[in-house]
Amino acid sequence: SKRDDIRNVAIIAHVDHGKTTLVDGMLKQSGIFRQNQKVEERVLDSNALERERGITILAKNTAITYNGIKINIVDTPGHADFGGEVERVLKMVDGVLLLVDAFEGPMPQTRFVLKKALALDLPAIVVINKIDRPDARVKQVEDEVLELFIELGADDSQIDFPVVYASAKDGIAKYSMDEPSDNLKPLFDTIVNHIPAPAGDPEAPVQVLITTLDYDDYVGRIAIGRVFRGTIVSGKEYAICKKDGSISMTKVSNLYEFMGLKREEAREATIGDIVAVTGIQDIDIGETIADAENPEPVPYVNIDEPTLSMIFSVNNSPFAGQEGQYVTSRHLRERLFKEAKSNVSLRVEETDSPDSFKVSGRGELHLSVLIETMRREGYEFQVSRPMVIIKEVNGKKMEPMESVVIDIPEEYMGVVMEKMGARRGQLTNMENMGNGALRLEFEIPTRGLLGYRSEFMTDTKGEGILNAVFSGYTPYKGEIPTRSRGALVAFESGESNTYGLYNAQDRGTLFIGPGVRVYEGMIVGENSRPGDLDINVCKKKHVTNLRSSTADEALRLTPPREMTLEKCLEFIKDDELVEVTPKNIRMRKTILS
Ligand code: GTP
């Protein structure tokens, strides 16, 4: 049977594209807030750190009613590093709202989460938000979204997505840009009409897949999930299907459903309901609350593996305890292991020393948020530098990679290209966003990106925006040289047979031909592999002769200047100032993805 009175939808949005503002608006308009009750602050981001950073870290649940239909809105984490969280959240819903900023267009996080949603066969509604922005590019952004769906292999029905144009800030939504609107009704209607009602058998043996954990000092652990099958009743005994295959029996104390931002007690919950369950202390994410007589788990949701580790140690310095609270290894241990229970892609391990713990997570931001949260709680401890987790697949070493999108004023192109290049970043796309704004996209080993964010902020005088998302594994290619020596690097596009020159030390020196999308700006003296064509150092003089002196000019050289490999070599040989020895310049075939 079907639950026509319910819609479960997840919001997918890039950081700052307006998710919180939109949900606030929906809550207000659905009459959740009593007439004269002011909304003091943005309601979704409840954790203080989240509010301060303005990002949503943990998935939250909200529900609103519209024309007698309950719409459960599940917030997905806005930041790229929290990948594992997203997949679990998507298991709770029957469709997604893809919220895209009318100026910025789809971003890597959007792409990453949308890909997962499409793979789960979820229908999508596209909401183009911030249409009130003076620099809004509504039509282009809509095209970019369509391209993205095609690129991600969406099927025909998924590509046929409805589009709603919105200004979350003004609380309006519409079906077409030229129609007037003073409310979000078109959005509510699109959700109700386009997101399927949950279906299932309410009489079948119950299955509740736990996708989120919460904790309350009074009731202890709270398990949150969706009822896939059957009906769960408070006070009854159920089987907990654990990930290791074992089954334990527990009595469920209370059930709660979401209404507005609150939880309301319920006696029972059935198919499609998203429910919070108390009384089960031994349950984890991905486990199922099942019928006591016919316990069957919902297949386990795979959580992304951690990519970075840090050692957290008790602070043994004589100054310990002066600012924070002195922490013993037992405190630290308890705090970390408690965190690992609800922070899904986090892993905590003992080390040889009782005072140190290895904490592994998804990228620098994931770990830095934990460190900051713990410090705010008063914990004082030391952390090591982050280390990338190298994975072994069929005896081969593989390392994690990130897709990076960088938005900068064009004058910073040179320094960004240089630094990313030296860190083994490969330029995969470059786009002029108008008004002097430039977008660069790179693929880079996670290792290469370590510590770059703060340098980037300094280099771009705080004006740059850098977003990174884990993109998969690549064969491990050895150490990344820490300092570039300043040479010409030639690179080649496998597709279009064009070549370019780049000088890594002399910022802004760039010659690239049409179709050259992949960039290899690393100085390769020590790390050349057999078969690579290496040519030696370029002298600065040579560069001065030939280069474009500013990033501006370099940009203008893209795409007009074209160079074949022959020409490129000729050019180097002919120029007396360059020594050609098989050392410092590497010709490298790059594979375009
Ligand atoms: P995270 O919680 O970090 O994921 O961000 P978010 O997606 O929830 O974005 P949020 O709602 O916090 O909005 C980000 C910024 O965009 C805020 O400054 C909002 O005021 C602004 N904003 C949101 N919606 C609109 C809109 O429709 N138009 C304009 N001009 N600004 C908007």
XYZ file of C-alpha atoms and ligand atoms in Angstrom, residues 11-24 42 44-45 50 53-57 75-79 99 101 128-135 166-172, ligand 1:
77
model
C 17.844 18.621 -0.006
C 21.093 18.536 -1.902
C 22.913 21.818 -2.078
C 26.344 23.232 -2.094
C 27.475 25.253 0.905
C 25.803 28.646 0.934
C 23.462 27.985 -1.948
C 20.620 28.709 0.447
C 19.384 25.434 1.874
C 18.882 26.676 5.400
C 17.126 29.808 4.198
C 14.817 27.763 1.985
C 13.846 25.330 4.710
C 13.271 28.219 7.110
C 18.387 30.116 11.261
C 18.432 24.174 10.855
C 22.016 24.684 11.877
C 27.897 24.988 12.490
C 31.101 28.458 10.298
C 27.804 28.791 8.502
C 27.895 25.242 7.311
C 25.675 22.310 8.001
C 27.654 19.423 9.377
C 19.030 18.030 5.272
C 22.218 16.696 3.759
C 25.626 17.894 4.893
C 26.692 20.859 2.846
C 30.348 20.150 2.923
C 19.221 23.419 -4.881
C 22.695 29.006 -6.763
C 17.373 27.393 -8.977
C 17.754 29.665 -5.986
C 18.755 33.300 -5.534
C 17.080 34.387 -8.751
C 16.970 37.834 -7.156
C 20.749 38.133 -7.430
C 21.712 40.895 -9.826
C 24.367 38.609 -11.310
C 13.200 30.512 -6.227
C 14.369 33.263 -4.018
C 14.608 31.573 -0.655
C 15.480 34.924 0.845
C 12.196 36.445 -0.318
C 10.246 33.236 0.298
C 9.057 32.882 -3.275
P 25.066 25.521 4.572
O 24.252 25.428 5.825
O 26.452 25.887 4.850
O 24.947 24.333 3.702
O 24.521 26.783 3.726
P 23.067 26.902 3.189
O 22.994 26.223 1.877
O 22.129 26.489 4.233
O 22.949 28.444 2.858
P 22.193 29.555 3.695
O 20.739 29.321 3.730
O 22.913 29.722 4.961
O 22.433 30.798 2.743
C 23.726 31.234 2.428
C 23.693 32.700 2.103
O 22.925 32.949 0.936
C 23.059 33.541 3.215
O 23.783 34.721 3.321
C 21.664 33.805 2.702
O 21.131 35.006 3.188
C 21.898 33.882 1.206
N 20.698 33.507 0.456
C 19.909 32.431 0.649
N 18.896 32.427 -0.231
C 19.033 33.529 -0.984
C 18.287 34.075 -2.079
O 17.279 33.570 -2.520
N 18.777 35.210 -2.632
C 19.894 35.819 -2.188
N 20.276 36.930 -2.796
N 20.612 35.337 -1.156
C 20.188 34.211 -0.559
